[in-house]
Amino acid sequence: MKKMKKAAPLVVASIVSASLLLSGCGKNNDQSASNEKPANDTKQEATATNETPATNEAPAAPELAPYKLKMVVPGGAVPKDLALVNEEISKYLKDKINASFELDVIDWGSWQDKVNLKFASSEQFDLLQTMNWDNFGTKIQQGNIIDLTELIDKNAPDLKTVINPALLEGSKVNGRNYGIPINKELASQAGVMLRKDLVDKYKIDITQIKKVEDLEPIYQMIKEKESGVVPLYLNKDTSVDWIYNPMNFEDLGDSSPGSVVRGANDFKVVSSIETPQVKAELDLARKWFLAGYVNKDAATAADISGALKAGKAFSYVQQLKPGKDAEDSLANGVEFVQVELTKPIVRTADTTGSMTSISRTSKDPDRAMMFLNLLYTDKYLVNLLAFGIEGKHFVKKSDNVIDFPEGVDAATSGYVLNGAWMFGNQFNDYLWANENPNKWDNFLKFNESAEKSSVLGFVFNPEPVKNEIAAFNNAKKEFEPALFTGTVDPNEFLPKYINKLKSIGVDKIIAEKQKQLDEWVKTAK
């Protein structure tokens, strides 16, 4: 019930087969290579080489009034050179769309509260990172993010030639786009990251780790032999449920109660918290907590990045994709290896796992969409935003491979955002020197090998039970962090949680989901 989920409506069945292919992504990457600004180009030359196709030209920059774009995203610590990168992006955008730029990074622990406060106070900003599991549907219902459908056609026609059609279609809500999906992998997979130095030190054969329980003797060894290292580091938002949920259930488009059992074809909606699978998961979490495998503050900790960077964690749970270990190793300055514990699957939620939306408080949505058009087509811009300034935050080892400058690493660099997954077209991103040069080809193979969810294309409309879902969200915050990290005894607290859910109308939510799913099955299957 805690896994990343999506809130958006019905997607036509015709995109199901398309969702297994990232058609044309490699081709788009090649085409956009000509849009990259050489490091020693003059400003005038850079402007010329980064123009969008002449057939879809936006208004020339001199015809546009100056405007400051503000983009709000989640992250870890705010990079100390953020202002420098904002300044560099502003210089680059002046000749493009006559705009300056400010990236606002909010720490994950306070992300939801601060975003809600921005909307409550009607603070002016333009662009917002949105995710299916982060109250995406609620933001739409409350009118806090705007309909982008016409804006795409008007100011960002190139998006449709870049973004995988399955992503753009699958992210629609009632046939409308409220978020522009990041062009990235489609499938998802869960597992754990393990510290490579300790894997090597104790000669751990990660190929023999096939299921969660296989980690137990390894965790016991780490506890006994590595003082000060937590075998499994969790926080209030990440737990073993990140592994068990996709292993056992197929979600129905949002984070409220109601899933179908993975692999079942009866389309019966169940309250997963009441199932034997979740009880077994909670029992294991409790066993590991009492054994000392889990950090004691797991139920209240907001972030794990500090522990990872300090070498205090042997492992943590993670949503995986090809090369995710290289990305995390770079971001944390500690080398990790990934262990897959679920088979890859393509779900409706994967089309909206990372999007950019436009705030209702934006004073120039047209300009915001022009910026997005550039972000998906301009290789120089997306890499500047994702990785910082060439020569200061990275150096090129070859045309598409970068590394830190000499004497600089992830801990000392002024700009390690670890947020490339939030920006534009990932197939235009540089590869770090520690990454597999075949990363993007592996993404394609990963998607093609993935299982299709039996409910791929179904998205739940929460409007009929929005009050019950609001009550559920409060109960979830009260019970789930402690339960899913093993901090409390599930034999005592799980019945209390279930009773609480019954009292706030969980059965009504389940019934509504079943009704909508039954209707979907009639037309989509």
Coordinates of C-alpha atoms in Angstrom, one line a residue:
M1 CA 0.0 0.0 0.0
K2 CA 3.0 2.2 0.2
K3 CA 4.6 1.6 -3.2
M4 CA 4.8 4.3 -5.8
K5 CA 1.5 4.7 -7.5
K6 CA -0.4 6.9 -9.9
A7 CA -3.6 8.9 -9.9
A8 CA -5.1 9.5 -13.4
P9 CA -7.9 8.0 -15.5
L10 CA -8.6 5.4 -18.2
V11 CA -6.0 4.9 -20.9
V12 CA -7.1 3.3 -24.2
A13 CA -6.1 -0.3 -24.7
S14 CA -4.3 0.5 -27.9
I15 CA -1.3 1.8 -26.0
V16 CA -0.7 -1.5 -24.2
S17 CA 1.5 -3.0 -26.9
A18 CA 3.2 0.3 -27.5
S19 CA 4.2 0.6 -23.9
L20 CA 6.8 -2.2 -24.3
L21 CA 8.8 -0.2 -26.8
L22 CA 10.8 3.0 -26.5
S23 CA 10.4 3.4 -30.2
G24 CA 12.7 5.9 -31.8
C25 CA 14.5 7.0 -28.6
G26 CA 17.9 6.1 -29.9
K27 CA 17.1 7.9 -33.2
N28 CA 16.0 11.0 -31.3
N29 CA 19.2 10.9 -29.3
D30 CA 21.2 10.9 -32.5
Q31 CA 19.1 13.7 -34.1
S32 CA 19.5 15.9 -31.0
A33 CA 23.3 15.6 -30.9
S34 CA 23.5 18.5 -33.4
N35 CA 21.7 20.6 -30.8
E36 CA 24.6 20.3 -28.3
K37 CA 26.7 23.4 -27.6
P38 CA 30.4 22.8 -27.9
A39 CA 32.3 23.9 -24.8
N40 CA 34.3 26.6 -26.6
D41 CA 31.5 28.0 -28.8
T42 CA 30.6 31.6 -28.8
K43 CA 27.2 32.6 -27.5
Q44 CA 26.1 33.5 -31.0
E45 CA 27.2 30.1 -32.4
A46 CA 25.5 28.3 -29.6
T47 CA 22.2 30.0 -30.3
A48 CA 22.3 29.0 -33.9
T49 CA 23.1 25.4 -33.3
N50 CA 20.4 24.9 -30.7
E51 CA 17.4 26.2 -32.7
T52 CA 14.3 24.1 -32.7
P53 CA 13.2 22.8 -36.2
A54 CA 12.2 25.7 -38.5
T55 CA 8.8 24.2 -39.1
N56 CA 7.8 24.5 -35.5
E57 CA 9.6 27.7 -34.4
A58 CA 8.5 29.5 -31.3
P59 CA 8.3 33.3 -31.3
A60 CA 11.8 34.8 -31.6
A61 CA 13.2 35.8 -28.2
P62 CA 13.3 39.6 -29.0
E63 CA 9.5 39.4 -29.5
L64 CA 9.0 38.1 -25.9
A65 CA 9.0 40.2 -22.8
P66 CA 11.6 39.2 -20.2
Y67 CA 10.3 36.6 -17.8
K68 CA 11.8 34.6 -14.8
L69 CA 10.9 30.9 -14.8
K70 CA 10.9 29.1 -11.5
M71 CA 11.1 25.3 -11.3
V72 CA 10.5 23.4 -8.1
V73 CA 11.9 19.9 -7.6
P74 CA 12.6 17.5 -4.7
G75 CA 16.1 16.4 -3.8
G76 CA 18.7 15.9 -1.1
A77 CA 20.8 18.7 0.2
V78 CA 20.6 21.9 -1.9
P79 CA 23.8 22.0 -4.1
K80 CA 26.1 24.9 -3.0
D81 CA 26.6 25.9 -6.6
L82 CA 22.9 26.0 -7.4
A83 CA 22.9 29.8 -7.9
L84 CA 25.8 29.5 -10.4
V85 CA 24.0 26.9 -12.5
N86 CA 20.8 28.9 -12.4
E87 CA 22.8 31.9 -13.7
E88 CA 24.3 29.8 -16.5
I89 CA 20.9 28.5 -17.5
S90 CA 19.5 32.1 -17.4
K91 CA 22.3 33.3 -19.8
Y92 CA 21.6 30.4 -22.2
L93 CA 17.8 31.0 -22.2
K94 CA 18.0 34.7 -22.9
D95 CA 18.5 34.3 -26.6
K96 CA 16.2 31.3 -26.7
I97 CA 13.0 32.4 -25.0
N98 CA 14.1 35.7 -23.3
A99 CA 13.8 34.1 -19.9
S100 CA 15.9 33.8 -16.8
F101 CA 15.7 30.7 -14.6
E102 CA 15.6 29.6 -11.0
L103 CA 15.7 26.0 -9.8
D104 CA 14.3 25.6 -6.3
V105 CA 15.3 22.3 -4.6
I106 CA 13.3 21.1 -1.6
D107 CA 14.5 18.3 0.6
W108 CA 12.5 15.1 0.3
G109 CA 11.6 15.1 4.0
S110 CA 9.6 18.3 3.7
W111 CA 8.7 18.1 0.0
Q112 CA 4.9 17.5 0.3
D113 CA 4.4 20.0 3.1
K114 CA 6.3 22.8 1.4
V115 CA 4.6 22.2 -2.0
N116 CA 1.2 22.3 -0.3
L117 CA 2.2 25.6 1.4
K118 CA 3.2 27.1 -1.9
F119 CA -0.2 26.4 -3.3
A120 CA -2.0 27.5 -0.2
S121 CA -0.3 30.8 -0.3
S122 CA -0.6 31.1 -4.1
E123 CA 3.2 31.6 -4.3
Q124 CA 4.2 32.3 -7.9
F125 CA 6.2 29.6 -9.6
D126 CA 6.0 27.9 -13.0
L127 CA 7.2 24.3 -13.2
L128 CA 6.7 21.5 -10.7
Q129 CA 8.0 17.9 -10.5
T130 CA 5.0 15.6 -10.2
M131 CA 4.8 11.9 -9.6
N132 CA 1.8 9.5 -9.6
W133 CA 2.3 8.6 -6.0
D134 CA 2.6 12.2 -4.8
N135 CA -1.1 13.2 -4.9
F136 CA -1.0 13.9 -8.6
G137 CA -4.8 13.4 -8.9
T138 CA -5.4 15.7 -5.9
K139 CA -3.3 18.4 -7.5
I140 CA -5.5 18.1 -10.6
Q141 CA -8.8 18.1 -8.7
Q142 CA -7.8 21.1 -6.7
G143 CA -6.8 23.0 -9.8
N144 CA -3.2 23.4 -8.7
I145 CA -1.7 22.2 -11.9
I146 CA -3.1 23.2 -15.3
D147 CA -4.2 21.4 -18.4
L148 CA -1.3 21.3 -20.8
T149 CA -2.9 19.7 -23.9
E150 CA -3.3 22.9 -26.0
L151 CA -0.1 24.4 -24.7
I152 CA 1.9 21.4 -26.0
D153 CA 0.5 21.9 -29.5
K154 CA 1.0 25.6 -29.4
N155 CA 4.5 25.9 -27.8
A156 CA 6.1 22.5 -27.7
P157 CA 5.2 20.5 -30.8
D158 CA 8.6 18.8 -30.8
L159 CA 7.7 17.0 -27.6
K160 CA 5.5 14.6 -29.6
T161 CA 8.4 13.6 -31.8
V162 CA 10.6 12.9 -28.8
I163 CA 8.6 11.4 -26.0
N164 CA 7.6 7.7 -26.4
P165 CA 3.9 7.8 -27.4
A166 CA 3.1 5.3 -24.7
L167 CA 4.4 7.6 -22.1
L168 CA 2.6 10.7 -23.4
E169 CA -0.7 8.8 -23.9
G170 CA -0.5 6.8 -20.7
S171 CA 0.0 9.9 -18.6
K172 CA -3.3 11.5 -19.7
V173 CA -6.1 12.2 -17.3
N174 CA -9.5 12.1 -18.9
G175 CA -7.8 12.4 -22.3
R176 CA -5.8 15.5 -21.2
N177 CA -2.2 16.1 -20.3
Y178 CA -1.5 17.6 -16.8
G179 CA 2.1 16.5 -16.7
I180 CA 4.8 15.9 -19.3
P181 CA 6.4 12.6 -18.6
I182 CA 10.2 12.3 -18.6
N183 CA 11.4 10.2 -21.5
K184 CA 12.9 7.3 -19.7
E185 CA 12.6 3.6 -19.0
L186 CA 9.0 2.2 -18.9
A187 CA 9.3 -0.9 -16.8
S188 CA 10.0 -1.1 -13.1
Q189 CA 11.8 -3.6 -10.8
A190 CA 12.5 -3.7 -7.1
G191 CA 15.5 -4.9 -5.1
V192 CA 18.3 -3.8 -2.8
M193 CA 21.6 -2.0 -3.1
L194 CA 24.6 -3.5 -1.3
R195 CA 27.9 -1.7 -0.5
K196 CA 30.4 -3.2 -2.9
D197 CA 33.4 -2.9 -0.6
L198 CA 31.7 -5.2 1.9
V199 CA 30.4 -7.5 -0.8
D200 CA 34.0 -7.9 -1.9
K201 CA 35.4 -8.1 1.6
Y202 CA 33.1 -11.0 2.6
K203 CA 33.0 -12.6 -0.8
I204 CA 29.2 -12.4 -1.0
D205 CA 27.9 -14.1 -4.1
I206 CA 25.0 -11.7 -5.1
T207 CA 23.9 -14.1 -7.8
Q208 CA 22.6 -16.4 -5.0
I209 CA 20.3 -13.8 -3.6
K210 CA 17.0 -14.7 -5.2
K211 CA 14.5 -13.6 -2.6
V212 CA 14.3 -11.2 0.3
E213 CA 14.8 -14.0 2.9
D214 CA 18.2 -14.8 1.3
L215 CA 19.5 -11.5 2.8
E216 CA 19.0 -12.6 6.4
P217 CA 22.3 -14.5 6.9
I218 CA 24.2 -11.7 5.2
Y219 CA 22.6 -9.1 7.4
Q220 CA 23.5 -11.2 10.5
M221 CA 27.1 -11.4 9.4
I222 CA 27.3 -7.6 8.8
K223 CA 25.8 -7.0 12.2
E224 CA 28.4 -9.2 13.9
K225 CA 31.5 -8.1 11.9
E226 CA 30.9 -4.5 11.0
S227 CA 30.4 -2.3 14.0
G228 CA 28.6 1.0 13.3
V229 CA 27.1 -0.3 10.0
V230 CA 23.4 -0.9 9.8
P231 CA 22.6 -3.9 7.7
L232 CA 19.4 -2.5 6.2
Y233 CA 18.8 1.2 6.3
L234 CA 15.1 2.3 6.1
N235 CA 13.1 5.5 6.6
K236 CA 9.5 6.3 7.0
D237 CA 8.9 6.3 3.3
T238 CA 11.0 3.3 2.2
S239 CA 10.6 -0.2 3.6
V240 CA 10.6 -3.8 2.5
D241 CA 7.2 -3.1 1.1
W242 CA 9.0 -1.5 -1.8
I243 CA 10.0 -5.1 -2.7
Y244 CA 7.0 -7.1 -1.5
N245 CA 4.3 -4.8 -3.0
P246 CA 5.3 -5.2 -6.7
M247 CA 6.1 -8.8 -6.0
N248 CA 2.6 -9.6 -4.8
F249 CA 0.2 -6.9 -6.1
E250 CA -0.6 -4.9 -9.2
D251 CA -1.7 -1.4 -8.2
L252 CA -4.7 0.3 -9.6
G253 CA -3.4 3.8 -10.3
D254 CA -3.2 5.5 -7.0
S255 CA -1.9 5.1 -3.4
S256 CA -5.3 4.4 -1.8
P257 CA -6.4 0.8 -0.7
G258 CA -7.2 -1.6 -3.5
S259 CA -5.0 -3.8 -5.6
V260 CA -5.3 -7.0 -7.6
V261 CA -3.0 -10.0 -6.8
R262 CA -0.1 -10.1 -9.3
G263 CA -0.6 -12.9 -11.8
A264 CA -4.3 -13.4 -11.0
N265 CA -6.7 -12.9 -13.9
D266 CA -9.9 -12.7 -11.9
F267 CA -9.5 -8.8 -11.5
K268 CA -10.7 -9.0 -7.9
V269 CA -9.8 -5.9 -6.0
V270 CA -8.5 -6.7 -2.5
S271 CA -7.4 -4.6 0.4
S272 CA -3.7 -5.7 0.5
I273 CA -3.2 -4.8 4.1
E274 CA -5.7 -7.5 5.0
T275 CA -3.9 -10.2 3.0
P276 CA -1.6 -13.0 4.2
Q277 CA 1.1 -11.7 1.9
V278 CA 1.3 -8.4 3.8
K279 CA 1.1 -10.0 7.2
A280 CA 4.1 -12.2 6.3
E281 CA 6.0 -9.1 5.1
L282 CA 5.2 -7.2 8.4
D283 CA 6.3 -10.2 10.4
L284 CA 9.7 -10.3 8.6
A285 CA 10.2 -6.6 9.0
R286 CA 9.5 -7.0 12.8
K287 CA 11.9 -9.9 13.0
W288 CA 14.7 -7.9 11.3
F289 CA 14.0 -4.9 13.5
L290 CA 14.3 -6.9 16.7
A291 CA 17.4 -8.6 15.4
G292 CA 19.1 -5.2 14.9
Y293 CA 19.3 -5.3 11.2
V294 CA 17.3 -2.1 10.8
N295 CA 18.1 1.4 12.1
K296 CA 16.1 2.2 15.2
D297 CA 14.8 5.6 13.9
A298 CA 13.5 4.0 10.7
A299 CA 9.8 5.0 11.4
T300 CA 10.7 8.7 11.8
A301 CA 13.8 9.2 9.6
A302 CA 13.0 11.4 6.6
D303 CA 16.1 10.7 4.5
I304 CA 18.8 8.1 4.2
S305 CA 21.3 9.9 1.9
G306 CA 23.4 11.1 4.9
A307 CA 23.8 7.5 6.2
L308 CA 24.7 6.2 2.7
K309 CA 27.3 8.9 2.2
A310 CA 28.8 8.4 5.6
G311 CA 29.1 4.6 5.1
K312 CA 26.7 3.8 7.9
A313 CA 24.5 1.6 5.7
F314 CA 25.3 -1.8 4.1
S315 CA 22.0 -1.9 2.1
Y316 CA 18.8 -0.1 1.3
V317 CA 15.8 -0.9 -0.8
Q318 CA 15.5 0.7 -4.2
Q319 CA 13.4 0.8 -7.4
L320 CA 15.8 -0.5 -10.0
K321 CA 16.6 -0.2 -13.7
P322 CA 19.7 -1.0 -15.7
G323 CA 22.6 0.9 -14.3
K324 CA 20.8 2.2 -11.2
D325 CA 23.7 1.1 -9.0
A326 CA 26.2 3.3 -11.0
E327 CA 23.9 6.3 -10.6
D328 CA 23.5 5.8 -6.9
S329 CA 27.2 5.1 -6.4
L330 CA 28.1 8.4 -8.1
A331 CA 25.5 10.4 -6.1
N332 CA 26.6 9.0 -2.7
G333 CA 30.4 8.7 -3.2
V334 CA 30.1 5.1 -2.1
E335 CA 30.1 2.2 -4.5
F336 CA 27.0 0.0 -4.5
V337 CA 25.9 -3.0 -6.5
Q338 CA 22.2 -3.8 -7.2
V339 CA 20.4 -7.0 -6.6
E340 CA 17.0 -7.5 -8.4
L341 CA 14.4 -9.3 -6.3
T342 CA 11.3 -8.8 -8.5
K343 CA 10.8 -9.4 -12.2
P344 CA 10.4 -6.2 -14.3
I345 CA 6.8 -5.2 -15.0
V346 CA 5.2 -2.4 -17.1
R347 CA 2.4 -0.8 -15.1
T348 CA 0.2 2.2 -15.8
A349 CA 1.9 3.9 -13.0
D350 CA 5.2 3.7 -14.7
T351 CA 4.0 6.2 -17.4
T352 CA 3.6 8.9 -14.6
G353 CA 6.5 8.0 -12.3
S354 CA 8.2 11.3 -13.2
M355 CA 6.6 14.3 -14.8
T356 CA 6.8 18.0 -15.1
S357 CA 3.6 20.1 -14.6
I358 CA 2.8 23.8 -14.8
S359 CA 1.5 25.5 -11.7
R360 CA -1.7 27.4 -11.7
T361 CA 0.3 30.3 -10.2
S362 CA 2.5 30.6 -13.3
K363 CA 2.1 34.0 -14.9
D364 CA 3.4 32.8 -18.2
P365 CA 2.4 29.1 -18.9
D366 CA 3.3 29.6 -22.6
R367 CA 6.9 30.5 -21.6
A368 CA 7.0 27.5 -19.3
M369 CA 6.0 25.2 -22.1
M370 CA 8.6 26.8 -24.4
F371 CA 11.2 25.9 -21.8
L372 CA 9.9 22.3 -21.7
N373 CA 10.2 22.1 -25.4
L374 CA 13.8 23.1 -25.2
L375 CA 14.4 20.7 -22.3
Y376 CA 13.4 17.7 -24.4
T377 CA 15.2 18.7 -27.6
D378 CA 18.3 20.7 -26.5
K379 CA 21.1 18.4 -25.3
Y380 CA 23.2 21.2 -23.9
L381 CA 20.3 22.5 -21.8
V382 CA 19.2 19.2 -20.2
N383 CA 22.8 18.3 -19.3
L384 CA 23.5 21.7 -17.8
L385 CA 20.4 21.3 -15.6
A386 CA 21.2 17.7 -14.7
F387 CA 24.9 17.8 -14.2
G388 CA 26.0 21.4 -13.9
I389 CA 28.7 23.5 -15.7
E390 CA 31.3 21.8 -17.9
G391 CA 34.8 22.4 -16.5
K392 CA 33.6 23.1 -13.0
H393 CA 31.2 20.3 -12.1
F394 CA 32.2 17.8 -14.8
V395 CA 34.7 17.3 -17.6
K396 CA 34.2 15.4 -20.9
K397 CA 36.1 12.2 -21.4
S398 CA 34.5 11.8 -24.8
D399 CA 31.6 13.2 -26.8
N400 CA 29.0 11.6 -24.5
V401 CA 31.0 10.5 -21.4
I402 CA 31.8 12.7 -18.4
D403 CA 33.6 12.5 -15.1
F404 CA 34.4 14.8 -12.2
P405 CA 37.2 17.3 -12.7
E406 CA 40.6 16.3 -11.2
G407 CA 40.5 16.5 -7.4
V408 CA 36.7 16.7 -7.3
D409 CA 34.2 13.9 -6.3
A410 CA 30.6 13.6 -5.4
A411 CA 31.3 14.8 -1.9
T412 CA 33.2 17.9 -2.9
S413 CA 31.5 18.9 -6.1
G414 CA 29.3 22.0 -5.8
Y415 CA 26.5 20.5 -8.0
V416 CA 25.5 16.9 -7.5
L417 CA 21.7 16.9 -7.9
N418 CA 21.2 13.2 -8.6
G419 CA 18.1 14.3 -10.4
A420 CA 18.6 13.5 -14.1
W421 CA 15.4 11.3 -13.9
M422 CA 13.4 14.5 -13.4
F423 CA 14.4 16.4 -16.5
G424 CA 13.4 16.1 -20.2
N425 CA 14.7 13.4 -22.4
Q426 CA 17.1 11.1 -20.5
F427 CA 18.3 9.6 -23.8
N428 CA 20.1 12.9 -24.3
D429 CA 21.9 12.7 -21.0
Y430 CA 25.6 12.3 -20.8
L431 CA 26.9 9.0 -19.3
W432 CA 29.2 9.2 -16.3
A433 CA 32.5 7.3 -16.7
N434 CA 31.4 4.6 -14.2
E435 CA 28.3 3.9 -16.2
N436 CA 27.8 1.2 -18.8
P437 CA 28.3 2.7 -22.3
N438 CA 25.4 0.5 -23.4
K439 CA 23.0 1.9 -20.8
W440 CA 20.4 3.2 -23.2
D441 CA 20.4 0.0 -25.2
N442 CA 20.0 -1.9 -22.0
F443 CA 17.0 0.3 -21.2
L444 CA 15.3 -0.8 -24.4
K445 CA 16.0 -4.5 -23.7
F446 CA 14.8 -4.0 -20.1
N447 CA 11.4 -2.7 -21.3
E448 CA 11.1 -5.3 -24.0
S449 CA 11.7 -8.2 -21.5
A450 CA 9.2 -6.9 -19.0
E451 CA 5.9 -8.5 -18.1
K452 CA 2.8 -6.4 -18.8
S453 CA 0.5 -5.8 -15.8
S454 CA -2.8 -7.4 -16.2
V455 CA -4.4 -4.0 -15.5
L456 CA -2.1 -2.0 -17.7
G457 CA -4.1 1.0 -18.9
F458 CA -6.6 1.1 -16.0
V459 CA -6.4 4.2 -13.8
F460 CA -8.7 4.8 -10.9
N461 CA -10.8 8.0 -10.6
P462 CA -10.8 8.8 -6.9
E463 CA -13.5 11.5 -7.1
P464 CA -16.4 9.4 -5.8
V465 CA -14.5 8.4 -2.7
K466 CA -12.3 11.4 -2.2
N467 CA -13.4 12.0 1.4
E468 CA -12.6 8.4 2.4
I469 CA -9.2 8.6 0.6
A470 CA -8.4 11.8 2.6
A471 CA -9.2 9.9 5.8
F472 CA -7.1 7.0 4.6
N473 CA -4.1 9.2 4.0
N474 CA -4.2 10.4 7.6
A475 CA -4.5 6.8 8.9
K476 CA -1.6 5.7 6.6
K477 CA 0.7 8.3 8.1
E478 CA -0.2 7.3 11.6
F479 CA 0.3 3.5 11.2
E480 CA 2.4 2.5 8.1
P481 CA 5.8 3.9 8.9
A482 CA 6.0 2.0 12.1
L483 CA 4.4 -1.1 10.8
F484 CA 6.4 -1.4 7.5
T485 CA 9.8 -0.8 9.1
G486 CA 9.2 -3.4 11.9
T487 CA 9.3 -0.8 14.6
V488 CA 6.0 -2.1 16.2
D489 CA 4.5 -5.6 16.7
P490 CA 2.1 -6.3 13.8
N491 CA 0.2 -8.7 15.9
E492 CA -0.8 -5.8 18.0
F493 CA -0.9 -2.9 15.6
L494 CA -2.1 -4.4 12.3
P495 CA -5.6 -5.2 13.7
K496 CA -5.8 -1.7 15.0
Y497 CA -4.8 -0.3 11.6
I498 CA -7.4 -2.5 9.8
N499 CA -10.1 -1.5 12.2
K500 CA -9.2 2.1 11.7
L501 CA -9.5 1.7 7.9
K502 CA -12.8 0.0 8.2
S503 CA -14.1 2.9 10.3
I504 CA -13.1 5.5 7.7
G505 CA -14.6 3.6 4.8
V506 CA -12.0 1.4 3.2
D507 CA -14.7 -1.0 2.0
K508 CA -16.3 1.8 0.1
I509 CA -13.0 2.6 -1.7
I510 CA -12.5 -1.1 -2.6
A511 CA -16.1 -1.3 -3.9
E512 CA -15.6 1.8 -6.1
K513 CA -12.4 0.5 -7.5
Q514 CA -14.0 -2.9 -8.3
K515 CA -16.9 -1.1 -10.0
Q516 CA -14.5 1.0 -12.2
L517 CA -12.2 -2.0 -12.9
D518 CA -15.2 -4.1 -14.0
E519 CA -16.3 -1.4 -16.5
W520 CA -12.7 -1.1 -17.8
V521 CA -12.4 -4.9 -18.3
K522 CA -15.5 -4.9 -20.5
T523 CA -14.0 -2.4 -22.9
A524 CA -10.3 -3.1 -22.7
K525 CA -10.1 -6.8 -22.5

